[in-house]
Short mmCIF file of C-alpha atoms and ligand atoms in Angstrom, two decimals:
data_model
loop_
_atom_site.label_atom_id
_atom_site.label_comp_id
_atom_site.label_asym_id
_atom_site.label_seq_id
_atom_site.Cartn_x
_atom_site.Cartn_y
_atom_site.Cartn_z
CA MET U 203 -15.87 -14.31 18.22
CA THR U 204 -16.75 -13.11 21.85
CA MET U 205 -20.31 -11.51 22.17
CA THR U 206 -19.21 -7.92 23.46
CA GLY U 207 -15.48 -7.94 22.77
CA SER U 208 -12.99 -7.90 19.81
CA ARG U 209 -10.03 -9.90 19.68
CA ALA U 210 -6.88 -7.85 18.34
CA ALA U 211 -3.71 -8.73 17.60
CA TYR U 212 -0.54 -6.71 19.81
CA PHE U 213 3.09 -6.81 18.87
CA THR U 214 4.73 -6.95 22.09
CA GLY U 215 8.25 -6.86 21.09
CA PRO U 216 10.22 -8.15 18.02
CA GLY U 217 9.15 -11.11 16.89
CA ALA U 218 6.49 -11.39 19.80
CA VAL U 219 2.69 -11.09 19.12
CA GLU U 220 -0.23 -12.00 21.56
CA LEU U 221 -4.22 -11.91 21.23
CA ARG U 222 -5.70 -9.38 23.27
CA SER U 223 -9.36 -9.04 24.08
CA ASP U 224 -9.99 -5.52 24.11
CA GLU U 225 -13.60 -4.20 24.32
CA ARG U 226 -15.73 -3.66 21.37
CA PRO U 227 -15.84 -0.27 20.46
CA ARG U 228 -19.09 1.85 20.19
CA PRO U 229 -18.82 4.79 17.19
CA GLY U 230 -19.55 8.14 17.98
CA PRO U 231 -21.62 10.30 15.68
CA THR U 232 -19.35 10.50 12.73
CA GLN U 233 -17.96 6.84 13.05
CA VAL U 234 -18.59 3.42 11.90
CA LEU U 235 -17.87 0.18 13.35
CA VAL U 236 -16.36 -2.56 10.72
CA ARG U 237 -16.22 -6.21 11.64
CA VAL U 238 -13.22 -6.58 10.00
CA ARG U 239 -13.01 -9.79 7.35
CA VAL U 240 -9.58 -9.63 6.31
CA CYS U 241 -6.17 -7.91 6.76
CA GLY U 242 -3.04 -7.57 4.54
CA ILE U 243 0.10 -7.96 6.17
CA CYS U 244 2.32 -4.72 4.47
CA THR U 245 5.93 -3.83 5.08
CA MET U 246 4.89 -1.67 8.27
CA GLU U 247 3.59 -4.75 9.62
CA GLN U 248 6.58 -6.55 8.91
CA ARG U 249 8.90 -3.73 10.72
CA LEU U 250 6.91 -3.34 13.63
CA TYR U 251 7.01 -7.46 13.67
CA ASN U 252 11.08 -7.58 13.24
CA GLY U 253 11.84 -4.42 15.36
CA VAL U 254 12.91 -1.99 12.58
CA MET U 255 10.32 -0.18 13.75
CA ASP U 256 9.96 0.19 17.59
CA MET U 257 6.60 1.15 18.91
CA TYR U 258 5.40 -1.45 21.84
CA PRO U 259 3.18 -2.56 22.16
CA VAL U 260 1.13 -1.99 19.18
CA SER U 261 -2.13 -3.45 17.61
CA PRO U 262 -0.89 -3.13 13.74
CA GLY U 263 -2.92 -3.45 10.53
CA HIS U 264 -3.58 -0.98 7.89
CA GLU U 265 -4.99 -2.85 4.80
CA PRO U 266 -8.47 -4.06 6.24
CA ALA U 267 -11.71 -4.94 4.50
CA GLY U 268 -14.77 -6.02 6.37
CA GLU U 269 -18.41 -5.27 7.35
CA ILE U 270 -20.39 -2.07 8.24
CA VAL U 271 -22.09 -3.30 11.52
CA GLU U 272 -23.45 -0.01 13.03
CA VAL U 273 -23.09 3.81 11.87
CA GLY U 274 -22.97 6.92 13.83
CA GLU U 275 -26.00 9.18 13.66
CA ASP U 276 -24.17 11.64 11.16
CA VAL U 277 -22.61 9.30 8.79
CA VAL U 278 -24.13 9.21 5.00
CA SER U 279 -21.33 7.36 3.36
CA VAL U 280 -22.37 3.97 4.17
CA LYS U 281 -24.95 1.61 5.93
CA PRO U 282 -24.99 -1.49 7.94
CA GLY U 283 -24.21 -4.34 5.67
CA ASP U 284 -22.09 -2.69 3.70
CA HIS U 285 -18.74 -3.97 2.27
CA VAL U 286 -15.95 -1.50 2.74
CA ILE U 287 -12.20 -0.75 2.41
CA ILE U 288 -10.44 1.49 5.14
CA SER U 289 -8.37 4.07 5.07
CA PHE U 290 -6.85 4.61 8.51
CA LEU U 291 -5.06 7.45 7.87
CA PRO U 292 -6.45 10.54 9.83
CA ARG U 293 -7.48 13.49 7.84
CA CYS U 294 -7.77 16.23 9.85
CA MET U 295 -9.93 18.52 6.76
CA GLN U 296 -9.00 21.76 8.43
CA CYS U 297 -5.48 22.09 7.38
CA HIS U 298 -3.87 23.77 4.41
CA PHE U 299 -3.29 20.48 2.59
CA CYS U 300 -6.41 18.90 3.34
CA ARG U 301 -8.36 22.09 1.79
CA LEU U 302 -6.19 21.74 -1.24
CA GLY U 303 -7.89 18.06 -1.57
CA GLU U 304 -4.10 16.71 -0.83
CA THR U 305 -5.43 15.03 2.10
CA ASP U 306 -2.29 12.47 1.39
CA LYS U 307 -0.38 15.17 2.98
CA CYS U 308 -2.20 15.96 6.00
CA THR U 309 0.00 15.66 9.15
CA THR U 310 -2.15 17.13 12.01
CA ARG U 311 -2.68 14.01 13.93
CA PRO U 312 -6.05 14.32 16.16
CA LYS U 313 -5.42 13.69 19.72
CA SER U 314 -7.22 10.48 19.67
CA PHE U 315 -4.54 9.12 17.15
CA ASN U 316 -1.55 9.16 19.75
CA THR U 317 -3.09 7.64 22.42
CA LYS U 318 -1.28 4.63 23.70
CA PRO U 319 -1.10 1.88 23.22
CA TRP U 320 -0.93 2.29 19.45
CA LYS U 321 -3.83 0.89 17.58
CA PHE U 322 -4.46 0.82 13.94
CA GLY U 323 -7.49 -1.70 13.99
CA GLY U 324 -6.88 -3.70 10.87
CA LEU U 325 -5.96 -7.17 12.80
CA SER U 326 -8.75 -6.94 15.04
CA GLU U 327 -12.28 -8.33 14.97
CA PHE U 328 -13.92 -5.05 14.96
CA ALA U 329 -12.63 -1.39 14.09
CA LEU U 330 -13.68 2.23 14.46
CA ALA U 331 -13.31 4.56 11.65
CA GLU U 332 -14.41 8.10 10.77
CA GLY U 333 -17.26 8.06 8.10
CA TYR U 334 -14.68 9.45 5.62
CA GLN U 335 -12.24 6.83 6.32
CA VAL U 336 -14.55 3.88 4.67
CA PHE U 337 -15.40 3.25 1.01
CA PRO U 338 -17.98 0.97 -0.20
CA ILE U 339 -17.23 -2.14 -2.75
CA ASP U 340 -19.38 -4.48 -4.52
CA PRO U 341 -20.09 -7.32 -1.93
CA GLN U 342 -19.14 -9.61 -4.95
CA VAL U 343 -15.41 -9.04 -4.48
CA ARG U 344 -13.63 -11.45 -2.40
CA TRP U 345 -12.37 -10.39 0.85
CA ASP U 346 -8.64 -11.32 0.05
CA HIS U 347 -8.96 -9.28 -2.85
CA ALA U 348 -10.51 -6.33 -0.86
CA ALA U 349 -7.70 -6.41 1.10
CA PHE U 350 -5.69 -4.68 -1.58
CA GLY U 351 -7.65 -1.74 -1.49
CA GLU U 352 -5.03 0.41 0.49
CA PRO U 353 -1.82 -0.63 -1.54
CA LEU U 354 -3.89 -0.42 -4.88
CA ALA U 355 -4.84 3.40 -3.41
CA CYS U 356 -1.29 4.21 -3.09
CA VAL U 357 -0.16 2.97 -6.42
CA LEU U 358 -2.75 4.75 -8.05
CA HIS U 359 -1.75 7.85 -6.54
CA ASN U 360 1.61 7.30 -8.08
CA ILE U 361 0.50 6.52 -11.55
CA LYS U 362 -1.74 9.55 -11.74
CA LYS U 363 1.13 11.56 -10.09
CA ALA U 364 3.60 10.19 -13.15
CA ASN U 365 0.89 10.93 -15.48
CA LEU U 366 1.49 7.80 -17.69
CA ARG U 367 0.47 8.06 -21.32
CA PHE U 368 -0.41 5.45 -23.37
CA GLY U 369 2.32 3.88 -25.26
CA GLU U 370 5.20 5.10 -22.85
CA ASP U 371 8.02 2.82 -21.57
CA VAL U 372 7.85 2.26 -17.66
CA LEU U 373 10.30 1.01 -15.49
CA VAL U 374 9.22 -0.48 -12.25
CA ILE U 375 12.46 -0.92 -9.76
CA GLY U 376 11.69 -3.98 -7.58
CA GLY U 377 8.89 -6.88 -7.79
CA GLY U 378 7.55 -6.91 -4.28
CA THR U 379 3.69 -6.82 -3.66
CA MET U 380 3.93 -2.95 -4.30
CA GLY U 381 6.37 -3.44 -7.39
CA GLN U 382 3.68 -5.94 -8.88
CA ILE U 383 0.65 -3.86 -8.32
CA HIS U 384 2.86 -1.12 -10.27
CA VAL U 385 3.27 -3.01 -12.77
CA LEU U 386 -0.48 -3.82 -13.33
CA LEU U 387 -1.53 -0.60 -13.17
CA ALA U 388 0.78 1.06 -15.54
CA ARG U 389 0.04 -2.07 -18.17
CA LEU U 390 -3.54 -0.99 -17.42
CA ARG U 391 -2.50 2.53 -18.40
CA GLY U 392 -1.43 1.08 -21.86
CA CYS U 393 2.19 1.40 -21.25
CA ARG U 394 5.01 -1.24 -22.15
CA VAL U 395 6.32 -2.32 -18.68
CA ILE U 396 9.85 -3.52 -18.18
CA LEU U 397 10.11 -4.93 -14.37
CA SER U 398 14.17 -5.09 -12.60
CA GLU U 399 14.19 -7.90 -9.86
CA PRO U 400 16.94 -10.06 -9.02
CA ASP U 401 14.86 -12.46 -7.22
CA ALA U 402 14.04 -15.18 -10.26
CA GLU U 403 10.48 -16.18 -8.86
CA LYS U 404 9.40 -12.59 -8.59
CA LEU U 405 10.62 -11.66 -11.57
CA ALA U 406 8.49 -14.42 -13.21
CA MET U 407 5.49 -13.36 -11.29
CA GLY U 408 5.66 -10.24 -12.87
CA THR U 409 6.52 -11.11 -16.55
CA GLY U 410 3.75 -13.66 -16.13
CA HIS U 411 1.18 -10.88 -14.81
CA GLY U 412 1.78 -7.60 -17.02
CA ALA U 413 5.44 -6.93 -17.51
CA HIS U 414 6.26 -7.15 -20.89
CA LEU U 415 10.22 -7.51 -20.02
CA GLY U 416 12.18 -8.67 -16.84
CA VAL U 417 15.34 -8.03 -15.91
CA ASP U 418 17.82 -9.21 -13.28
CA PRO U 419 20.01 -6.19 -12.67
CA THR U 420 22.50 -8.22 -11.25
CA ARG U 421 22.53 -10.34 -14.30
CA GLU U 422 22.21 -7.65 -17.08
CA ASP U 423 23.18 -4.09 -17.21
CA LEU U 424 19.62 -2.62 -16.63
CA VAL U 425 20.26 1.14 -17.93
CA ALA U 426 21.90 -0.58 -21.48
CA VAL U 427 18.55 -2.66 -21.75
CA ALA U 428 16.38 0.18 -20.82
CA ARG U 429 18.18 2.46 -23.82
CA ASP U 430 18.51 -0.27 -26.13
CA LEU U 431 14.75 -0.44 -26.10
CA THR U 432 14.12 3.10 -26.46
CA ALA U 433 16.27 3.91 -29.32
CA GLY U 434 19.03 5.13 -26.65
CA ARG U 435 16.42 7.53 -25.17
CA GLY U 436 15.74 5.94 -21.45
CA VAL U 437 12.28 4.99 -20.16
CA ASP U 438 9.77 7.66 -19.87
CA ALA U 439 8.68 7.17 -16.45
CA VAL U 440 10.45 4.98 -13.31
CA PHE U 441 9.10 3.98 -10.02
CA VAL U 442 11.67 2.91 -7.40
CA THR U 443 9.68 0.33 -5.19
CA VAL U 444 12.54 -0.78 -3.14
CA GLY U 445 15.33 0.86 -0.64
CA GLY U 446 18.88 0.44 -1.50
CA PRO U 447 21.01 1.38 -4.26
CA ALA U 448 18.81 0.06 -7.21
CA GLY U 449 16.93 3.72 -7.58
CA GLN U 450 19.93 4.99 -8.86
CA ASP U 451 19.84 2.89 -11.77
CA GLY U 452 16.59 4.16 -12.52
CA LEU U 453 17.56 7.36 -12.62
CA LYS U 454 20.13 6.56 -15.17
CA ALA U 455 17.81 4.75 -17.33
CA MET U 456 15.18 8.05 -17.83
CA ARG U 457 14.96 9.77 -20.71
CA LYS U 458 15.37 13.23 -21.07
CA GLY U 459 12.36 15.07 -19.52
CA GLY U 460 11.41 11.55 -17.60
CA ARG U 461 9.84 11.39 -14.57
CA THR U 462 11.00 9.36 -11.74
CA LEU U 463 8.78 8.30 -8.59
CA PHE U 464 10.57 6.96 -5.41
CA TYR U 465 7.67 5.14 -3.48
CA SER U 466 10.07 3.15 -1.03
CA SER U 467 11.14 4.52 2.44
CA TYR U 468 14.85 4.06 3.13
CA TYR U 469 15.71 2.63 6.28
CA PRO U 470 18.72 3.41 6.98
CA LYS U 471 18.21 6.92 5.60
CA VAL U 472 21.03 7.27 2.78
CA GLU U 473 21.92 10.59 0.73
CA TRP U 474 22.86 10.39 -2.90
CA PRO U 475 24.60 13.08 -4.90
CA ILE U 476 22.30 14.20 -7.30
CA SER U 477 23.65 17.15 -10.39
CA PRO U 478 21.41 19.78 -10.41
CA ASP U 479 22.94 20.76 -13.76
CA TRP U 480 21.55 17.06 -14.87
CA ILE U 481 18.05 18.22 -13.90
CA HIS U 482 18.47 21.64 -15.46
CA HIS U 483 19.72 19.98 -18.92
CA ASP U 484 17.51 16.82 -18.66
CA GLN U 485 14.70 18.54 -17.44
CA VAL U 486 13.62 15.32 -15.17
CA THR U 487 11.25 15.18 -12.75
CA LEU U 488 11.97 13.61 -9.19
CA THR U 489 9.07 13.07 -6.98
CA GLY U 490 7.84 10.55 -4.32
CA GLY U 491 4.63 8.85 -3.28
CA VAL U 492 3.17 7.95 -0.02
CA ASN U 493 -0.54 7.47 1.20
CA GLN U 494 -3.17 8.49 -0.93
CA THR U 495 -5.97 10.81 -1.61
CA PHE U 496 -9.84 10.32 -0.98
CA GLU U 497 -9.92 10.22 -5.01
CA ASP U 498 -7.44 7.31 -5.13
CA TRP U 499 -9.64 5.52 -2.55
CA VAL U 500 -12.90 5.87 -4.73
CA ASP U 501 -10.74 4.76 -7.74
CA ALA U 502 -9.21 1.93 -6.09
CA ALA U 503 -12.95 0.92 -4.74
CA ALA U 504 -13.73 0.96 -8.40
CA LEU U 505 -11.23 -0.89 -9.56
CA LEU U 506 -12.10 -3.54 -6.83
CA SER U 507 -15.74 -3.67 -7.61
CA LYS U 508 -15.48 -3.93 -11.29
CA GLY U 509 -12.92 -6.70 -11.29
CA LEU U 510 -10.62 -4.30 -13.37
CA VAL U 511 -7.28 -5.71 -12.01
CA ASP U 512 -6.20 -9.35 -11.43
CA LEU U 513 -4.77 -9.51 -7.82
CA ASP U 514 -4.93 -13.19 -6.92
CA HIS U 515 -1.44 -14.00 -7.73
CA LEU U 516 -0.58 -11.67 -5.18
CA VAL U 517 -1.95 -13.58 -2.06
CA SER U 518 0.39 -15.98 -1.13
CA GLY U 519 -1.33 -17.06 2.25
CA ARG U 520 -4.42 -16.85 4.46
CA PHE U 521 -4.32 -17.49 8.21
CA PRO U 522 -6.90 -17.27 10.94
CA LEU U 523 -6.22 -14.46 13.45
CA GLU U 524 -5.41 -17.19 15.94
CA ARG U 525 -2.45 -18.19 13.83
CA ILE U 526 -1.29 -14.69 13.28
CA ASP U 527 2.45 -15.57 14.49
CA GLU U 528 2.67 -18.10 11.64
CA ALA U 529 1.20 -15.62 9.09
CA MET U 530 4.15 -13.17 10.32
CA ARG U 531 6.63 -15.68 10.04
CA LEU U 532 5.50 -16.55 6.31
CA ALA U 533 5.24 -12.51 5.59
CA THR U 534 8.77 -11.56 6.52
CA ASN U 535 10.42 -14.56 4.61
CA GLY U 536 11.45 -12.30 1.70
CA ARG U 537 9.61 -15.02 -0.28
CA THR U 538 6.03 -14.18 -0.45
CA PHE U 539 3.63 -11.41 -1.53
CA ARG U 540 0.87 -10.34 0.64
CA VAL U 541 -0.20 -12.66 3.30
CA MET U 542 -3.64 -12.35 4.46
CA VAL U 543 -5.16 -12.68 8.25
CA GLU U 544 -8.65 -13.82 8.07
CA MET U 545 -10.51 -12.47 11.31
CA ASP U 546 -13.85 -14.85 11.08
CA GLY U 547 -13.02 -17.19 14.16
ZN1 ZN V 802 0.29 -0.92 3.14
ZN1 ZN V 803 -5.21 18.00 7.12
#
């Protein structure tokens, strides 16, 4: 760590990463300065790294956790020394959605968000955040677990939106990190969980950590398995956590009155034929999930602080910031869950 600087990883083109020394920011009256301890590498960072998302140069990292070092005079949420998880999603607090409490839908970006080069702040030694963007956690929480704050908040949002009841049958499609967290939280909600995943190792990870049943959809008929298990009715809720055509099986595996939530985004965009008459007759609910509300963050902080969800098996590696390119190569090899970058250097 430099005395007044803040080293940050920048992606400068597909597969190209460099460390730059930025000036350490000073918090304004409503802001906090966070010493980032760890940041998880999510799908967005992978897409920025491999060029699927082209917005160079960019300093990514939206899954950080760290320690408050300085607070502006109007900040009341935290104090120096507090351990926090950080939501970098800007919320304007003034739009229709923010006023309804649906801050996950705020699309009003403050001008400061559009300054180039793009900087999220997670893969940096120091990051600025607004007081409303930081959520305190118990200082006993390990940093590499705390970095799951953002993914946990996302999944909590989806689980609540699907309104899972005790004893329901839930199908999770995709056994990547986000699929695995859906498995964990659906289980925590008292549901019977089926995980569908073609990769044997990911499937085994899911059945070893929460899923009651694992299905490889390339070997078994997922829809038939789901219907057999439920006296022919179909599952109560489906979470689609991967792009591609797999989500269509989820729709077929759903019972009358069931709910399907699409969590994954689709690159490239696709269109599927869906019968409005099927929606009418079967009274199904199709919805989506992206981002989180403040409430989801408070709940994620509670789950982490109280040790109510075991995430250790989803940490696939830890690298210091200097080895960011190694971390990115591991994170993008298709075989790992969360790779963590530690800023302690
Ligand atoms: Zn994320
Ligand atoms: Zn807003």
